[in-house]
GROMACS .gro file of C-alpha atoms in nm:
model
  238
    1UNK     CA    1  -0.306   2.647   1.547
    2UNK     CA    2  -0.240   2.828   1.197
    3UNK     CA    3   0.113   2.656   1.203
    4UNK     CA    4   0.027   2.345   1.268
    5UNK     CA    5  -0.283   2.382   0.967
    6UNK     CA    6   0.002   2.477   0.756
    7UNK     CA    7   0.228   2.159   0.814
    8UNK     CA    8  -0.152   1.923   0.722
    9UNK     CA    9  -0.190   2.190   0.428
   10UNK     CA   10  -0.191   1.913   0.146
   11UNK     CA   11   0.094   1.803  -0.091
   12UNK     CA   12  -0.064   1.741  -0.461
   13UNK     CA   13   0.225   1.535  -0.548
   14UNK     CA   14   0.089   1.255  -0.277
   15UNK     CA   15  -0.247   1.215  -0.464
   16UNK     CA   16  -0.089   1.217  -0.789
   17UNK     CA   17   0.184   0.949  -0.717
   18UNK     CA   18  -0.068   0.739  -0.543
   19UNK     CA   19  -0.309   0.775  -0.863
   20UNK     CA   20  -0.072   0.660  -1.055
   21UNK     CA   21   0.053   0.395  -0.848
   22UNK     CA   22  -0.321   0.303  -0.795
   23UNK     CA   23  -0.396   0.317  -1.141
   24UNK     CA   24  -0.101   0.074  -1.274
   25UNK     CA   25  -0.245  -0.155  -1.003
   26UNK     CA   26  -0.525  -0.218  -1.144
   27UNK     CA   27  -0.294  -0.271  -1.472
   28UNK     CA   28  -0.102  -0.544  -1.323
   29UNK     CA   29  -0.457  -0.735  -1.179
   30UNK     CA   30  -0.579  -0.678  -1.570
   31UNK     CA   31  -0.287  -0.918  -1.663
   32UNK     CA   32  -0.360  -1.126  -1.426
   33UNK     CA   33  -0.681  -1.174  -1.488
   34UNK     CA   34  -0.593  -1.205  -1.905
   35UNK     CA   35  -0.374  -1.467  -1.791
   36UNK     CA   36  -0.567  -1.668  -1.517
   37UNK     CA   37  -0.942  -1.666  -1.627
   38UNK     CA   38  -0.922  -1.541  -2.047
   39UNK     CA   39  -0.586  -1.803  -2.082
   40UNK     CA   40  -0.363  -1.599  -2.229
   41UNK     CA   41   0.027  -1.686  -2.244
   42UNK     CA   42   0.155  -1.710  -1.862
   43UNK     CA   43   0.459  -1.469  -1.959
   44UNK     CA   44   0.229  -1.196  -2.017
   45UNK     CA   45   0.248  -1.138  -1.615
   46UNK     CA   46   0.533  -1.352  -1.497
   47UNK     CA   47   0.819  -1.195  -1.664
   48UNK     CA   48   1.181  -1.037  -1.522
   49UNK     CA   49   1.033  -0.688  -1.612
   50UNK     CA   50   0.684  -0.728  -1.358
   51UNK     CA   51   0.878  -0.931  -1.133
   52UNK     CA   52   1.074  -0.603  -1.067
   53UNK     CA   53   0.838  -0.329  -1.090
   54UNK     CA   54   0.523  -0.516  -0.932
   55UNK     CA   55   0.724  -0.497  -0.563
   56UNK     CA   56   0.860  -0.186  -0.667
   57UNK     CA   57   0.496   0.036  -0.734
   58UNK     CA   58   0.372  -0.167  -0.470
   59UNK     CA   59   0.632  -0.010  -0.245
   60UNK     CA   60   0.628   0.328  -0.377
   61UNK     CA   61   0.249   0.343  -0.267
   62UNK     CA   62   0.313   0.213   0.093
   63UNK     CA   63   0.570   0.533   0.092
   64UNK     CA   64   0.327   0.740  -0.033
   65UNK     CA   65   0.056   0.615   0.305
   66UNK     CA   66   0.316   0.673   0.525
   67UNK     CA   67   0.379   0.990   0.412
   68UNK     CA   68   0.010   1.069   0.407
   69UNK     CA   69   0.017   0.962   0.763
   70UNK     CA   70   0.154   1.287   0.855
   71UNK     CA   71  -0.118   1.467   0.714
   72UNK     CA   72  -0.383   1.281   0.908
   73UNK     CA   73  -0.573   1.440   1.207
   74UNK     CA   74  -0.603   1.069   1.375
   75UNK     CA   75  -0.443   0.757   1.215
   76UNK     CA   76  -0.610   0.589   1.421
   77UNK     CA   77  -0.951   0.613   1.332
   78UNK     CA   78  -0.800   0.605   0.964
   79UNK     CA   79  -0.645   0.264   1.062
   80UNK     CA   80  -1.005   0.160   1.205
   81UNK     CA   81  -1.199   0.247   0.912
   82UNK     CA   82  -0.919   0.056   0.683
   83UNK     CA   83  -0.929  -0.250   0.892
   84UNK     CA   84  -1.281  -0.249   0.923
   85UNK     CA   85  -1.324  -0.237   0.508
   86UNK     CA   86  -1.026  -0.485   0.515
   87UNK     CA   87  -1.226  -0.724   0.664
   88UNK     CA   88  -1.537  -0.676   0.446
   89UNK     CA   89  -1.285  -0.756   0.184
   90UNK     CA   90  -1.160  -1.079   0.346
   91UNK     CA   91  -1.552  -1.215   0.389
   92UNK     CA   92  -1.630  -1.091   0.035
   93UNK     CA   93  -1.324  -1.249  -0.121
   94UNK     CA   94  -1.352  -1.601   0.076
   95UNK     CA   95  -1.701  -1.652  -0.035
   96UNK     CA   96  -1.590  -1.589  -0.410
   97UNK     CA   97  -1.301  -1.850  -0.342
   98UNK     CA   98  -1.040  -1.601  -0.359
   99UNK     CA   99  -0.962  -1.502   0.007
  100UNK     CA  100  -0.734  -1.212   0.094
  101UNK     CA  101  -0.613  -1.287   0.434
  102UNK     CA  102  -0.378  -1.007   0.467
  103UNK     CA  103  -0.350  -0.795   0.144
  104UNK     CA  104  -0.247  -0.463   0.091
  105UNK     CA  105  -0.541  -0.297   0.243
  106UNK     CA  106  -0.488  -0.521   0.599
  107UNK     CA  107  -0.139  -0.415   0.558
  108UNK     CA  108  -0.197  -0.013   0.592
  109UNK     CA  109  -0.499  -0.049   0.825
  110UNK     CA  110  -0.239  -0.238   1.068
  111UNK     CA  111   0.028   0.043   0.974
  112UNK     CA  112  -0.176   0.317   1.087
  113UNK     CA  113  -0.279   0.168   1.394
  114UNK     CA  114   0.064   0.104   1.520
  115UNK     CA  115   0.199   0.433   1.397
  116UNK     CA  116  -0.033   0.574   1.595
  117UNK     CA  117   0.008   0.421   1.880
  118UNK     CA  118   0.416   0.410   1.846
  119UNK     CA  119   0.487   0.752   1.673
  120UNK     CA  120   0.534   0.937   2.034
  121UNK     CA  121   0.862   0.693   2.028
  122UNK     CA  122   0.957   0.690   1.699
  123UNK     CA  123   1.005   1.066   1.721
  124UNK     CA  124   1.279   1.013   1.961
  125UNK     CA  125   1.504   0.838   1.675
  126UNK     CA  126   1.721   1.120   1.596
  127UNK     CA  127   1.551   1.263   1.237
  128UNK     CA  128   1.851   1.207   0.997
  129UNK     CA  129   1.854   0.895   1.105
  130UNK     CA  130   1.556   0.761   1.004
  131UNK     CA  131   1.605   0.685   0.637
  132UNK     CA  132   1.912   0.466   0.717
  133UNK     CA  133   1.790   0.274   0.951
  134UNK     CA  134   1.441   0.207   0.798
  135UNK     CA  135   1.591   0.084   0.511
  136UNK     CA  136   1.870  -0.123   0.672
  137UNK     CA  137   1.528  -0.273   0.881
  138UNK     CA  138   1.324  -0.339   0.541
  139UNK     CA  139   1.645  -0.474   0.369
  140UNK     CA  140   1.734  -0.716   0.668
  141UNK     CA  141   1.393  -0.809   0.754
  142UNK     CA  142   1.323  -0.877   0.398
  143UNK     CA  143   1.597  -1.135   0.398
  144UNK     CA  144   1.512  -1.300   0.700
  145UNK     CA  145   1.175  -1.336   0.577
  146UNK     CA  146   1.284  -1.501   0.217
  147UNK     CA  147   1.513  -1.750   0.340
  148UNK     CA  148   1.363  -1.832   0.713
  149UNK     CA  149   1.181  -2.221   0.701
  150UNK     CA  150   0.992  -2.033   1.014
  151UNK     CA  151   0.641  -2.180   0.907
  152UNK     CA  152   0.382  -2.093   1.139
  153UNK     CA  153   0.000  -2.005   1.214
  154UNK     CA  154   0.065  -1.778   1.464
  155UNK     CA  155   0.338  -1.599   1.279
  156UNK     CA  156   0.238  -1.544   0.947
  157UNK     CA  157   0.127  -1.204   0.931
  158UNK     CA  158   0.445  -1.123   1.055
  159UNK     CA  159   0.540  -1.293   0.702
  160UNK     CA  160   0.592  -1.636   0.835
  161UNK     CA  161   0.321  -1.828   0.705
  162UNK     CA  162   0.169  -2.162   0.789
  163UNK     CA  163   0.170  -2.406   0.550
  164UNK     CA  164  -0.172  -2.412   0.439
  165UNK     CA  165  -0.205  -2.007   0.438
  166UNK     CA  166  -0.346  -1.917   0.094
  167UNK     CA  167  -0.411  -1.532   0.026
  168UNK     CA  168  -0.497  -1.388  -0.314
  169UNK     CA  169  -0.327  -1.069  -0.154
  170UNK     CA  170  -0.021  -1.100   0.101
  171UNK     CA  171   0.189  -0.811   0.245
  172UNK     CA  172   0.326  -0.903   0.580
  173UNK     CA  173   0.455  -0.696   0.808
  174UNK     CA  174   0.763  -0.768   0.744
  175UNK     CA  175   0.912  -0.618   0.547
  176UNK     CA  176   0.643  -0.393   0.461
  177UNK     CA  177   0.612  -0.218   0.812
  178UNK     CA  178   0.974  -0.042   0.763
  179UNK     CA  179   0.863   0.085   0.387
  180UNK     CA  180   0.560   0.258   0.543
  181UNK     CA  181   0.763   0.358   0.813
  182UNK     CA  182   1.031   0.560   0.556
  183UNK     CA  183   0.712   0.713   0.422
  184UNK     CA  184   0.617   0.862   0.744
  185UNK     CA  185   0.980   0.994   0.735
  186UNK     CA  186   0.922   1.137   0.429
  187UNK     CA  187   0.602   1.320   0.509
  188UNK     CA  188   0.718   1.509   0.779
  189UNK     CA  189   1.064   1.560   0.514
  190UNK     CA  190   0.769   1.701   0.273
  191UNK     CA  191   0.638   1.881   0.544
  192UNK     CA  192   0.893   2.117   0.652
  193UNK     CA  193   0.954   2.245   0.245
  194UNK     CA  194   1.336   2.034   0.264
  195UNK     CA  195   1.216   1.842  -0.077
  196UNK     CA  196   1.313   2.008  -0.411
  197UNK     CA  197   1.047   2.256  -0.522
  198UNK     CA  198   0.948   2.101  -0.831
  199UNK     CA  199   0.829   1.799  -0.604
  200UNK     CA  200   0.584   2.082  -0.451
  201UNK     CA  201   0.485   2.177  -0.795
  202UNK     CA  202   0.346   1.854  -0.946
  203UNK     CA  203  -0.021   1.892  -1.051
  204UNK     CA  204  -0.224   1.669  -1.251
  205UNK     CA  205  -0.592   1.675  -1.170
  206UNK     CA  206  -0.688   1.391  -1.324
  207UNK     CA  207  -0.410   1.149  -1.156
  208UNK     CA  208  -0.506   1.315  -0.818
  209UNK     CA  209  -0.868   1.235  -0.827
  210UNK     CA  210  -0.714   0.880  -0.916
  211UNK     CA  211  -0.521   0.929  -0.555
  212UNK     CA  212  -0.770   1.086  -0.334
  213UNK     CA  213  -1.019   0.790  -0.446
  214UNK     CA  214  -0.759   0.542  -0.460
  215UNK     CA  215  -0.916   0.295  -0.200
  216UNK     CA  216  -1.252   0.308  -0.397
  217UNK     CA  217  -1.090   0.221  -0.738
  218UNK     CA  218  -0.885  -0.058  -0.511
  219UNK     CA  219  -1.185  -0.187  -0.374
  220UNK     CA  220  -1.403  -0.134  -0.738
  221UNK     CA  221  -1.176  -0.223  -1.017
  222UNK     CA  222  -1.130  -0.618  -0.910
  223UNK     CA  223  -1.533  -0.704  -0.943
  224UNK     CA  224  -1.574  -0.489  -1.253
  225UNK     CA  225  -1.252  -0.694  -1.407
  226UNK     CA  226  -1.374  -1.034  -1.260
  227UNK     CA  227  -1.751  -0.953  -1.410
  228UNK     CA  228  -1.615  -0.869  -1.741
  229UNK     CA  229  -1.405  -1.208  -1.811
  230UNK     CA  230  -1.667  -1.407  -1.610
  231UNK     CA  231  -2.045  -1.251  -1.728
  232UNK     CA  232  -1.936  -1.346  -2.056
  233UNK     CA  233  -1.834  -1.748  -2.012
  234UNK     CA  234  -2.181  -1.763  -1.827
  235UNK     CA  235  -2.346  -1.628  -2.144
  236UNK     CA  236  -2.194  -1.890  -2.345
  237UNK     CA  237  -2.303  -2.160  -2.155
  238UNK     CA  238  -2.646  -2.090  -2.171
   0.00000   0.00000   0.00000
């Protein structure tokens, strides 16, 4: 019992990383908003530089679930309680005009679940393995998903969406479901002390309140934006 307490003991570094990531998040839906409702220049968000980074921190913080996965006493009732806010989001976004069908937060509620429900298998893929072949999956699969003309309503979470699919927010399965599975690899990596011991020596408290709260601030920071580029246009049409 004290072992395995041990192994969920948690790893600072997680909550900072994802407060950060979390953090320059709401950054990126700033610009967005600065671009799309206060009309400022269009290259302010759709530039070489974002184009890069925006999958890249979006990726890093998918890791950084999967690796938290490890920690959890049931990812299935984490994946329940995700897909269950997911959904408040979806209503809550579609009567706004906005819908996200299958953002980010659909994306790791889905995760969980099926990492629970598939990790008694997954542990049979020999450990040093893993890394490889998770990112030969999310390389591949990210590929077939660009270039495929698969278009279909059926499909499209798996990223092959219909035609008429509109989501503010869209991280399909593909490829996503191989970056979250890397992160699970990385947990368990984090886990048994094999990462370099400055990794377990990362503290900042204020970027790990940031990551311990992150899906508050996720689901807080795009109302508070939207209200403070909107509340004022309303005023000066009165």
């Amino acid at each position: 019992q004290r072992m395995i307490e041990e192994k969920r003991e948690r790893v600072e570094a997680f909550d900072v990383i994802r407060g950060v990531m979390i953090l320059l998040m709401v950054f990126y839906h700033l610009l967005f908003d600065l671009v799309h409702l206060a009309g400022l220049p269009s290259w302010i968000l759709y530039n070489p530089l974002l184009n890069v980074c925006q999958p890249i921190g979006a990726g890093i913080f998918i890791i950084m679930s999967g690796a938290m996965s490890r920690y959890s006493r049931s990812n299935l009732k984490r994946g329940g309680k995700l897909l269950l806010v997911a959904i408040i989001v979806t209503m809550v976004t579609s009567i706004i005009g906005s819908a996200i069908l299958f953002g980010i937060l659909h994306f790791l509620a889905v995760a969980s679940i099926l990492y629970a429900l598939m990790s008694r298998y997954l542990e049979k893929i020999p450990f040093k393995i893993q890394p490889f072949l998770y990112g030969v999956l999310t390389a591949v699969s990210a590929v077939i998903v660009n270039t495929s003309t698969i278009r279909s309503d059926i499909l499209w979470f798996f990223g092959f969406p219909g035609k008429t699919l509109t989501s503010a927010d869209y991280f399909p399965l593909l490829p996503w479901i191989f970056v979250f599975l890397f992160g699970t690899w990385f947990g368990k990596t984090s886990q048994e002390k094999k990462l370099p011991d400055w990794f377990y020596n990362i503290k900042n408290n204020f970027f790990a309140k940031c990551g311990r709260y992150s899906l508050y601030i996720y689901l807080a920071h795009q109302p508070v934006l939207y209200a403070l580029f909107t509340i004022p246009s309303l005023f000066n049409k009165l």
